[in-house]
Amino acid sequence: MARRAATVTRTGTARPQANPLRAGLRLEKVPEPACIVVFGATGDLTHRKILPALYNLRRVGLLPPETTIVGFARRPYTDEQFRVDLKEAVSQHSRVPLQDAIWDDFAAGIFYQQGEFHEPEAYRRLSQRLDELSASRGTRDNRLFYLATPPSLGPTIIEQLGHASLDAEGRTHGWSRIVIEKPFGQDLDSARQLNRDVQRVFRESQVYRIDHYLGKETVRNLLVFRFGNGIFEPIWNRRYVDHVQITVAESLGVEGRGPFYEEAGATRDILQNHMMQLLSLVAMEPPIAFDADDLRNEKLRVLRAIDADWTEERITRDVVRGQYGPGWVGGKPVPGYREEPKVAKDSTRETFVALKLHVQNWRWADVPFYLRTGKRLAKPATEISVQFKQPPLALFKGLRADPEPNLLALRIQPDEGILLRFVAKVPGLGLDVRSVNMDFTYGSSFVSDAPEAYETLLLDAMLGDASLFTRADEVEAAWAVVTPIDRAWEAWDQGGQRPAFPNYAAGSWGPEEADRLIERDGRRWRRL
Ligand code: BG6
């Protein structure tokens, strides 16, 4: 992830770089001053993620003092009202307590622009305001547009930005970039259409499609772990690996996002993006360099190698969908999905999906990848586990039970760390063996706090480093894997073959069929 920063003439506070893959004593770069325009400025994402991330970047000196933020939304706010609103949001959601002096300095660069998203006049006014702010605050006509709006508004905003020439670069020597939140489309066709809409206005190099999982420290560490250590790469293949499991488990329900979730479901909300990204990082070949194109080329090759030839028979056999019913989570009773606000009483939307995939290339042929994700599961746990093949056991004949094979578990969250399981002799006169764990945890090995994913990603977008953002072809390749499954389910539901939902209790580990999916192959889900 080479940060090819724009020329840095500011002297922000530089912090020593932590990535061992970066040579020598390079320092973190501070981006050029810019104006960040947030569409959907009064929404949840702006409050919970974007503004706290920008505040924290500014707090540690990674954003220059000229940094300017313009919130664009429909509500009639003044600059001052907007600042008050954001101060409360940042106090509530920042990972470190808000400091008044830093906030005041930061807030002096926050402005509000009221406007309707479809109205050309609003963009003309925005453009004028950006010119004024660029002159008064010295943001050198650099602009980062952030779409924190519902996905349906994306094409309109992009088109209007084009009409107002706000996409133009070099017009007055600044850059112009756009950050687009997931979900990027609803299926393969709509993602392609959205890519066409975006590319009619912006060049691909100006587009930053966010998948916040890529900004998580532990996910970034996956690359460091795989390619910065000599001992794992030689065994990272079908000769040594029996299978890979990827779990993204949440104990939360849909948290008042009923209407969104009724559209999305676990497949579009998590599987198509976060899980496909985790899979591609685990399975990819070493890139030639840690730069945006090399990294994304390798991830794309993995996605393209996934066997997406889904027949009905294969979907029935290798994919399990589920929906939670009422149950208990953290000692409290919780309602079932169909009882959540604004969810249809007979909804067939899946809140859980488990499946088996194959990456058909020389490294991974015949190694199954088992993926599962769900809401209202027993506990939050995101983990990738690589299970190695059992060694020949003839030596250990007569043991009470076979020792468990080696396992490498990369815990993405919570309790971030890496665990290696191996077999050891139980002390004593006999030859009894048992599996033991060697466990590394971030919390005890590093004293410093990890930045939030949004801090990493926003900084990268401002530096012009797209390595942690998804490219158009990558997004489409991920949709190509999951769309046929979604389509088949829809057709079955419409044809009267509706699933018997709910099929798992909130607080459990998902439907029993998900256990059978893996147990049929003589394996089982790792207990998390
Ligand atoms: C989002 C999904 O992309 O990721 C949410 O829309 C989900 O449904 C969230 O809860 C999980 O993110 P994290 O960072 O909490 O694991």
Coordinates of C-alpha atoms and ligand atoms in Angstrom, one line a residue:
M1 CA 0.0 0.0 0.0
A2 CA 2.4 2.6 -1.2
R3 CA 1.1 6.0 -0.3
R4 CA 1.9 7.9 -3.4
A5 CA 1.1 11.2 -1.8
A6 CA 0.6 14.4 -3.5
T7 CA 3.6 16.6 -3.0
V8 CA 3.6 17.6 0.6
T9 CA 4.6 21.1 1.4
R10 CA 2.8 21.4 4.7
T11 CA 4.5 20.4 7.9
G12 CA 1.8 18.4 9.7
T13 CA 2.8 16.2 12.6
A14 CA 4.3 13.2 11.0
R15 CA 4.0 9.9 12.8
P16 CA 6.5 7.1 12.4
Q17 CA 5.1 4.6 9.9
A18 CA 4.1 1.3 11.3
N19 CA 3.8 -0.9 8.3
P20 CA 6.9 -3.2 8.1
L21 CA 6.5 -3.5 4.4
R22 CA 7.4 0.1 3.9
A23 CA 11.0 0.5 3.7
G24 CA 13.2 2.1 6.3
L25 CA 12.2 5.3 8.1
R26 CA 9.5 6.6 5.8
L27 CA 7.0 8.8 7.5
E28 CA 3.3 9.0 7.1
K29 CA 2.3 11.6 4.6
V30 CA 0.0 14.5 5.1
P31 CA -2.3 15.1 2.2
E32 CA -2.6 18.4 0.4
P33 CA -5.2 20.8 1.7
A34 CA -8.6 19.9 0.3
C35 CA -12.3 20.5 0.6
I36 CA -14.4 17.4 1.6
V37 CA -18.0 17.7 0.4
V38 CA -20.2 15.2 2.2
F39 CA -23.5 14.5 0.5
G40 CA -26.0 13.2 3.1
A41 CA -24.4 15.4 5.7
T42 CA -27.2 15.1 8.3
G43 CA -27.3 11.3 8.1
D44 CA -26.2 8.5 10.3
L45 CA -23.0 7.6 8.5
T46 CA -21.7 11.2 8.6
H47 CA -22.4 11.4 12.3
R48 CA -21.1 8.0 13.4
K49 CA -18.2 7.4 11.0
I50 CA -17.1 10.2 8.6
L51 CA -16.9 13.2 10.9
P52 CA -15.4 11.3 13.9
A53 CA -12.8 9.9 11.5
L54 CA -11.9 13.3 10.1
Y55 CA -11.7 14.8 13.5
N56 CA -9.3 12.1 14.7
L57 CA -7.1 12.6 11.6
R58 CA -7.0 16.3 12.3
R59 CA -6.3 15.7 16.0
V60 CA -3.1 13.7 15.2
G61 CA -2.0 16.2 12.6
L62 CA -2.6 14.0 9.6
L63 CA -4.9 16.6 7.9
P64 CA -3.6 20.0 7.2
P65 CA -5.2 22.9 9.1
E66 CA -6.7 24.3 5.8
T67 CA -8.9 21.1 5.5
T68 CA -12.4 22.3 4.9
I69 CA -15.6 20.2 5.2
V70 CA -18.8 21.2 3.4
G71 CA -22.0 19.3 4.4
F72 CA -24.6 19.1 1.7
A73 CA -28.1 18.0 2.5
R74 CA -31.8 19.0 2.2
R75 CA -32.3 20.3 5.8
P76 CA -32.2 24.1 6.3
Y77 CA -29.2 24.4 8.6
T78 CA -26.8 27.3 9.1
D79 CA -23.1 26.6 9.4
E80 CA -23.3 27.2 13.1
Q81 CA -26.2 24.8 13.6
F82 CA -24.4 22.2 11.6
R83 CA -21.3 22.5 13.7
V84 CA -23.3 22.1 16.9
D85 CA -24.9 19.0 15.5
L86 CA -21.6 17.5 14.5
K87 CA -19.9 18.4 17.8
E88 CA -22.5 16.3 19.6
A89 CA -22.1 13.4 17.1
V90 CA -18.3 13.5 17.3
S91 CA -18.4 13.6 21.2
Q92 CA -20.6 10.6 21.1
H93 CA -18.8 8.5 18.4
S94 CA -15.1 9.5 18.4
R95 CA -12.8 6.7 19.7
V96 CA -11.1 9.2 21.9
P97 CA -12.8 12.0 23.9
L98 CA -13.3 15.2 22.1
Q99 CA -11.0 18.0 23.1
D100 CA -12.6 21.5 22.9
A101 CA -9.5 23.3 21.7
I102 CA -8.9 20.9 18.8
W103 CA -12.6 20.8 18.0
D104 CA -12.9 24.6 17.8
D105 CA -10.0 24.8 15.4
F106 CA -11.4 21.9 13.3
A107 CA -15.0 23.2 13.4
A108 CA -13.9 26.6 12.0
G109 CA -13.4 24.7 8.7
I110 CA -16.9 23.1 8.7
F111 CA -19.6 24.7 6.5
Y112 CA -23.1 23.7 5.4
Q113 CA -24.7 24.0 2.0
Q114 CA -28.4 23.3 1.7
G115 CA -29.7 21.9 -1.5
E116 CA -31.9 19.3 -3.3
F117 CA -29.9 16.5 -4.7
H118 CA -31.6 16.6 -8.2
E119 CA -31.5 20.4 -8.6
P120 CA -28.9 21.8 -11.0
E121 CA -29.1 25.2 -9.3
A122 CA -28.0 23.6 -6.0
Y123 CA -24.8 22.4 -7.6
R124 CA -24.2 25.7 -9.2
R125 CA -24.4 27.3 -5.7
L126 CA -22.2 24.5 -4.3
S127 CA -19.6 25.1 -7.0
Q128 CA -19.5 28.8 -6.3
R129 CA -19.2 28.2 -2.5
L130 CA -16.3 25.8 -3.2
D131 CA -14.5 28.4 -5.2
E132 CA -14.9 31.0 -2.4
L133 CA -13.8 28.5 0.2
S134 CA -10.8 27.4 -1.8
A135 CA -9.7 31.0 -2.0
S136 CA -10.4 31.9 1.6
R137 CA -9.1 28.7 3.2
G138 CA -6.4 27.8 0.7
T139 CA -7.7 24.3 -0.3
R140 CA -6.1 24.7 -3.7
D141 CA -9.3 23.6 -5.5
N142 CA -8.8 20.0 -4.3
R143 CA -12.1 18.3 -3.8
L144 CA -13.2 15.1 -2.3
F145 CA -16.9 14.3 -2.8
Y146 CA -18.2 11.7 -0.4
L147 CA -21.6 10.0 -1.2
A148 CA -23.0 9.2 2.3
T149 CA -26.5 9.1 0.8
P150 CA -28.9 6.2 0.2
P151 CA -27.6 4.3 -2.9
S152 CA -30.6 5.3 -5.0
L153 CA -29.4 9.0 -5.0
G154 CA -25.9 8.1 -6.3
P155 CA -26.5 8.3 -10.0
T156 CA -28.4 11.7 -9.7
I157 CA -25.6 13.3 -7.6
I158 CA -22.9 12.0 -9.9
E159 CA -24.7 13.3 -13.0
Q160 CA -25.3 16.7 -11.4
L161 CA -21.6 16.9 -10.4
G162 CA -20.8 16.3 -14.0
H163 CA -23.2 19.0 -15.2
A164 CA -21.7 21.5 -12.8
S165 CA -18.2 20.5 -14.0
L166 CA -17.3 19.6 -10.4
D167 CA -15.6 16.4 -11.7
A168 CA -13.0 18.5 -13.6
E169 CA -9.4 18.2 -12.6
G170 CA -6.7 20.6 -13.5
R171 CA -9.2 23.3 -14.3
T172 CA -7.7 25.5 -11.7
H173 CA -5.0 23.0 -10.9
G174 CA -6.8 21.0 -8.2
W175 CA -7.8 17.3 -8.0
S176 CA -11.4 16.0 -7.8
R177 CA -12.2 12.6 -6.4
I178 CA -15.4 10.8 -5.4
V179 CA -15.9 8.3 -2.6
I180 CA -18.8 5.9 -3.0
E181 CA -20.3 3.9 -0.2
K182 CA -21.5 0.3 -0.4
P183 CA -23.8 -1.2 -1.5
F184 CA -22.5 -0.7 -5.0
G185 CA -25.5 -1.9 -6.9
Q186 CA -28.0 -4.6 -6.1
D187 CA -26.8 -7.3 -8.4
L188 CA -24.4 -7.7 -11.4
D189 CA -26.6 -5.7 -13.8
S190 CA -27.2 -2.8 -11.6
A191 CA -23.5 -2.7 -10.5
R192 CA -22.5 -2.5 -14.2
Q193 CA -25.0 0.2 -14.8
L194 CA -23.7 2.2 -11.8
N195 CA -20.2 1.8 -13.1
R196 CA -21.2 3.1 -16.4
D197 CA -23.0 6.1 -14.7
V198 CA -19.9 6.9 -12.6
Q199 CA -17.5 6.5 -15.5
R200 CA -19.5 8.8 -17.7
V201 CA -18.5 11.6 -15.3
F202 CA -15.4 10.5 -13.5
R203 CA -12.3 8.6 -14.6
E204 CA -11.7 5.3 -12.7
S205 CA -8.6 6.8 -11.1
Q206 CA -10.9 9.4 -9.5
V207 CA -13.3 6.9 -8.0
Y208 CA -12.9 5.4 -4.5
R209 CA -15.4 2.7 -3.7
I210 CA -15.4 2.0 0.0
D211 CA -15.6 -1.3 1.6
H212 CA -14.7 -0.4 5.2
Y213 CA -13.4 -3.9 6.0
L214 CA -10.4 -3.1 3.9
G215 CA -9.5 -0.3 6.2
K216 CA -9.5 -2.5 9.3
E217 CA -6.1 -2.9 10.8
T218 CA -6.4 -6.7 11.1
V219 CA -7.5 -6.9 7.5
R220 CA -4.6 -4.8 6.4
N221 CA -2.4 -7.0 8.5
L222 CA -3.4 -10.0 6.5
L223 CA -1.2 -8.8 3.7
V224 CA 1.7 -8.2 6.0
F225 CA 1.2 -11.5 7.7
R226 CA 1.1 -13.4 4.4
F227 CA 3.8 -11.6 2.5
G228 CA 6.0 -10.2 5.2
N229 CA 6.7 -13.6 6.8
G230 CA 8.8 -16.2 5.0
I231 CA 7.4 -19.3 6.7
F232 CA 3.7 -19.2 5.8
E233 CA 3.7 -18.5 2.1
P234 CA 5.3 -21.9 1.1
I235 CA 2.5 -23.8 2.8
W236 CA -0.4 -21.5 1.7
N237 CA -1.8 -23.8 -0.9
R238 CA -3.6 -27.0 -1.8
R239 CA -0.7 -29.2 -0.8
Y240 CA -0.9 -28.3 2.8
V241 CA -4.3 -26.6 3.4
D242 CA -7.3 -28.8 3.9
H243 CA -9.9 -26.0 3.9
V244 CA -10.5 -22.4 4.8
Q245 CA -13.3 -21.0 6.9
I246 CA -14.4 -17.4 6.9
T247 CA -17.0 -16.3 9.5
V248 CA -18.5 -12.8 9.9
A249 CA -20.8 -13.2 12.9
E250 CA -22.8 -10.4 14.4
S251 CA -24.9 -10.6 17.6
L252 CA -26.7 -7.4 16.6
G253 CA -30.0 -7.6 14.7
V254 CA -30.9 -5.2 11.9
E255 CA -30.8 -2.2 14.3
G256 CA -33.8 -0.2 13.0
R257 CA -32.6 -0.7 9.4
G258 CA -35.5 -2.8 8.4
P259 CA -36.3 -1.2 5.0
F260 CA -32.6 -1.3 4.0
Y261 CA -32.2 -4.9 5.1
E262 CA -35.4 -6.1 3.4
E263 CA -33.7 -5.0 0.2
A264 CA -30.2 -6.2 1.0
G265 CA -30.2 -9.4 3.2
A266 CA -27.0 -11.0 4.4
T267 CA -25.9 -11.9 0.8
R268 CA -25.8 -8.3 -0.5
D269 CA -25.0 -6.6 2.8
I270 CA -22.0 -8.7 3.8
L271 CA -21.2 -11.6 1.5
Q272 CA -20.8 -9.8 -1.8
N273 CA -18.5 -7.2 -0.3
H274 CA -16.8 -7.7 3.1
M275 CA -16.5 -11.5 2.8
M276 CA -15.5 -11.6 -0.9
Q277 CA -12.8 -9.1 0.0
L278 CA -11.5 -11.2 2.9
L279 CA -11.5 -14.3 0.6
S280 CA -9.6 -12.5 -2.1
L281 CA -6.9 -11.3 0.4
V282 CA -6.5 -14.8 1.8
A283 CA -6.4 -16.5 -1.5
M284 CA -4.5 -14.0 -3.7
E285 CA -1.1 -14.4 -5.2
P286 CA 1.7 -12.1 -4.0
P287 CA 1.3 -8.8 -5.9
I288 CA 4.3 -7.5 -7.6
A289 CA 4.1 -4.3 -5.6
F290 CA 1.8 -2.9 -2.9
D291 CA 0.2 -0.4 -5.1
A292 CA -3.4 0.0 -6.1
D293 CA -3.3 -1.7 -9.5
D294 CA -1.1 -4.6 -8.6
L295 CA -3.1 -5.4 -5.5
R296 CA -6.4 -5.1 -7.2
N297 CA -5.3 -7.1 -10.2
E298 CA -4.4 -10.0 -7.9
K299 CA -7.7 -9.8 -5.9
L300 CA -9.6 -9.7 -9.2
R301 CA -8.0 -12.9 -10.3
V302 CA -9.2 -14.7 -7.2
L303 CA -12.7 -13.5 -7.7
R304 CA -12.7 -14.6 -11.3
A305 CA -11.4 -18.0 -10.3
I306 CA -14.3 -18.7 -8.0
D307 CA -16.5 -21.3 -9.5
A308 CA -19.7 -19.3 -10.0
D309 CA -21.4 -21.9 -12.1
W310 CA -24.4 -22.2 -9.8
T311 CA -26.9 -24.8 -10.9
E312 CA -30.1 -25.2 -8.8
E313 CA -28.8 -28.5 -7.5
R314 CA -25.6 -26.9 -6.4
I315 CA -27.3 -24.0 -4.7
T316 CA -29.5 -26.5 -2.8
R317 CA -26.5 -28.5 -1.8
D318 CA -23.8 -25.9 -1.1
V319 CA -25.7 -22.8 0.0
V320 CA -27.8 -22.4 3.2
R321 CA -30.0 -19.3 3.9
G322 CA -31.5 -18.6 7.3
Q323 CA -33.5 -16.0 9.1
Y324 CA -33.6 -15.5 12.9
G325 CA -36.6 -16.0 15.0
P326 CA -37.0 -14.7 18.5
G327 CA -34.3 -15.7 21.0
W328 CA -31.9 -14.6 23.7
V329 CA -28.8 -12.5 23.1
G330 CA -26.5 -11.4 25.9
G331 CA -29.1 -12.5 28.5
K332 CA -31.9 -10.5 27.0
P333 CA -34.9 -11.6 24.9
V334 CA -34.9 -10.2 21.4
P335 CA -37.5 -10.3 18.7
G336 CA -37.3 -12.3 15.5
Y337 CA -36.5 -10.6 12.2
R338 CA -40.1 -10.6 11.1
E339 CA -41.0 -8.7 14.3
E340 CA -38.4 -6.0 13.7
P341 CA -39.9 -2.6 12.7
K342 CA -40.7 -2.1 9.0
V343 CA -40.1 -5.8 8.1
A344 CA -42.7 -7.8 6.3
K345 CA -44.4 -10.3 8.6
D346 CA -43.8 -13.0 6.0
S347 CA -40.4 -11.8 4.8
T348 CA -38.2 -14.3 3.2
R349 CA -35.1 -12.1 3.4
E350 CA -32.1 -14.0 4.7
T351 CA -30.3 -12.8 7.8
F352 CA -27.8 -15.7 7.5
V353 CA -26.0 -17.3 4.7
A354 CA -23.4 -20.1 4.6
L355 CA -21.9 -21.6 1.5
K356 CA -19.1 -23.6 0.1
L357 CA -17.0 -22.2 -2.7
H358 CA -14.0 -23.3 -4.8
V359 CA -11.3 -21.1 -6.1
Q360 CA -10.3 -22.9 -9.2
N361 CA -6.7 -22.2 -9.8
W362 CA -3.4 -24.0 -9.3
R363 CA -3.0 -22.8 -5.7
W364 CA -6.4 -23.7 -4.4
A365 CA -8.1 -26.3 -6.6
D366 CA -9.9 -28.9 -4.4
V367 CA -9.6 -26.7 -1.2
P368 CA -13.1 -25.8 -0.1
F369 CA -13.7 -22.3 1.3
Y370 CA -16.6 -22.3 3.7
L371 CA -18.2 -18.9 4.4
R372 CA -20.9 -18.0 6.9
T373 CA -22.3 -14.7 8.0
G374 CA -25.4 -13.8 10.0
K375 CA -27.1 -11.4 12.3
R376 CA -28.2 -12.2 15.8
L377 CA -25.7 -15.0 16.1
A378 CA -24.3 -16.2 19.5
K379 CA -21.6 -13.6 19.6
P380 CA -19.7 -11.1 17.4
A381 CA -16.7 -12.8 15.8
T382 CA -15.0 -12.2 12.5
E383 CA -12.3 -14.8 11.8
I384 CA -10.5 -16.5 9.0
S385 CA -9.2 -19.9 9.8
V386 CA -6.9 -21.9 7.6
Q387 CA -7.0 -25.5 8.6
F388 CA -4.1 -27.6 7.5
K389 CA -4.1 -31.2 6.4
Q390 CA -3.8 -34.0 9.0
P391 CA -0.3 -35.5 9.1
P392 CA 0.0 -39.3 8.6
L393 CA -1.0 -40.6 12.0
A394 CA 0.5 -44.1 12.0
L395 CA 3.1 -42.9 14.5
F396 CA 0.4 -42.1 17.0
K397 CA -1.6 -45.3 16.8
G398 CA -3.5 -46.2 19.9
L399 CA -4.2 -42.7 21.1
R400 CA -7.5 -42.0 22.7
A401 CA -8.4 -39.6 19.9
D402 CA -6.6 -38.3 16.8
P403 CA -4.8 -35.0 17.5
E404 CA -6.4 -32.1 15.8
P405 CA -4.7 -30.8 12.6
N406 CA -2.8 -27.5 12.6
L407 CA -4.9 -24.4 12.3
L408 CA -4.1 -20.8 11.8
A409 CA -6.8 -18.5 12.9
L410 CA -6.7 -14.8 12.0
R411 CA -9.1 -13.0 14.3
I412 CA -10.3 -9.9 12.6
Q413 CA -12.5 -8.7 15.4
P414 CA -13.0 -8.6 18.3
D415 CA -10.0 -9.7 20.4
E416 CA -7.8 -9.1 17.3
G417 CA -5.0 -11.5 17.0
I418 CA -3.6 -14.6 15.4
L419 CA -3.7 -18.1 16.8
L420 CA -1.6 -21.1 15.7
R421 CA -2.7 -24.6 16.9
F422 CA -0.3 -27.4 17.0
V423 CA 0.1 -30.7 18.6
A424 CA 2.3 -31.2 21.7
K425 CA 3.1 -34.1 24.0
V426 CA 1.3 -34.1 27.3
P427 CA 4.0 -34.2 30.0
G428 CA 4.3 -37.7 31.5
L429 CA 5.8 -41.1 30.9
G430 CA 3.4 -42.2 28.2
L431 CA 3.0 -40.7 24.7
D432 CA -0.2 -38.8 25.0
V433 CA -0.6 -35.8 22.7
R434 CA -2.9 -32.8 22.7
S435 CA -3.5 -29.7 20.7
V436 CA -2.2 -26.5 22.2
N437 CA -2.5 -22.9 21.0
M438 CA 0.1 -20.2 20.5
D439 CA -1.8 -16.9 20.6
F440 CA -0.8 -13.4 19.6
T441 CA -3.1 -10.6 20.5
Y442 CA -2.8 -7.0 19.3
G443 CA -3.9 -5.7 22.6
S444 CA -1.0 -7.1 24.5
S445 CA 1.7 -6.8 21.9
F446 CA 1.1 -3.2 20.8
V447 CA 0.4 -0.3 23.1
S448 CA -0.9 2.1 20.5
D449 CA -4.6 2.2 19.5
A450 CA -5.5 1.2 16.0
P451 CA -7.1 3.9 13.9
E452 CA -10.7 3.3 12.8
A453 CA -11.2 1.9 9.3
Y454 CA -12.7 5.2 8.2
E455 CA -9.7 7.1 9.3
T456 CA -7.4 4.9 7.2
L457 CA -9.6 5.0 4.2
L458 CA -10.4 8.8 4.3
L459 CA -6.7 9.5 4.6
D460 CA -5.9 7.2 1.7
A461 CA -8.5 8.8 -0.5
M462 CA -7.1 12.2 0.2
L463 CA -3.6 11.0 -0.5
G464 CA -4.8 9.5 -3.8
D465 CA -4.0 5.9 -2.8
A466 CA -6.7 3.6 -4.0
S467 CA -5.2 0.3 -2.9
L468 CA -7.8 -0.2 -0.2
F469 CA -10.7 0.7 -2.4
T470 CA -12.5 -1.6 -4.8
R471 CA -12.2 -1.2 -8.5
A472 CA -15.1 -1.4 -11.0
D473 CA -14.1 -4.8 -12.4
E474 CA -13.6 -6.2 -8.9
V475 CA -17.0 -5.1 -7.7
E476 CA -18.6 -6.7 -10.8
A477 CA -16.6 -9.9 -10.3
A478 CA -17.9 -10.2 -6.7
W479 CA -21.5 -9.6 -7.9
A480 CA -21.0 -12.3 -10.5
V481 CA -20.4 -14.8 -7.7
V482 CA -23.4 -14.0 -5.6
T483 CA -26.1 -12.8 -8.1
P484 CA -27.0 -16.2 -9.4
I485 CA -27.7 -17.4 -5.8
D486 CA -30.0 -14.4 -5.2
R487 CA -31.7 -14.9 -8.5
A488 CA -32.4 -18.6 -7.8
W489 CA -33.9 -17.8 -4.3
E490 CA -36.1 -15.1 -5.8
A491 CA -37.4 -17.5 -8.4
W492 CA -38.0 -20.2 -5.9
D493 CA -39.9 -17.8 -3.6
Q494 CA -42.0 -16.6 -6.4
G495 CA -42.7 -20.1 -7.6
G496 CA -44.1 -21.0 -4.2
Q497 CA -41.0 -22.8 -2.8
R498 CA -40.6 -20.4 0.1
P499 CA -38.1 -21.2 2.8
A500 CA -39.4 -22.3 6.2
F501 CA -38.3 -19.2 8.0
P502 CA -37.4 -18.5 10.8
N503 CA -35.0 -21.4 10.9
Y504 CA -32.6 -20.3 13.7
A505 CA -33.1 -18.8 17.1
A506 CA -31.5 -15.4 17.8
G507 CA -28.4 -16.1 19.9
S508 CA -27.6 -19.5 18.2
W509 CA -25.0 -20.2 15.6
G510 CA -27.5 -20.3 12.7
P511 CA -29.6 -23.0 11.1
E512 CA -28.7 -26.6 11.5
E513 CA -28.5 -27.0 7.8
A514 CA -25.4 -24.8 8.0
D515 CA -23.7 -27.4 10.2
R516 CA -24.8 -30.2 7.9
L517 CA -23.3 -28.3 4.9
I518 CA -19.8 -28.6 6.3
E519 CA -20.2 -31.8 8.3
R520 CA -21.2 -33.7 5.1
D521 CA -17.6 -33.1 4.1
G522 CA -16.3 -34.6 7.4
R523 CA -15.4 -31.1 8.8
R524 CA -17.0 -28.8 11.2
W525 CA -17.3 -25.1 11.9
R526 CA -14.8 -23.8 14.3
R527 CA -16.3 -23.0 17.6
L528 CA -15.7 -19.3 18.2
Ligands
BG6_1 C1 -21.9 -2.9 7.2 C2 -23.3 -3.6 7.1 O1 -21.3 -2.8 5.9 O2 -21.1 -3.7 8.1 C3 -23.9 -3.8 8.5 O3 -24.1 -2.9 6.3 C4 -22.9 -4.5 9.4 O4 -25.1 -4.6 8.4 C5 -21.5 -3.8 9.4 O5 -23.4 -4.5 10.7 C6 -20.5 -4.6 10.2 O6 -19.3 -3.8 10.3 P1 -18.3 -3.9 11.5 O7 -17.2 -3.0 11.2 O8 -19.1 -3.6 12.7 O9 -17.9 -5.4 11.5

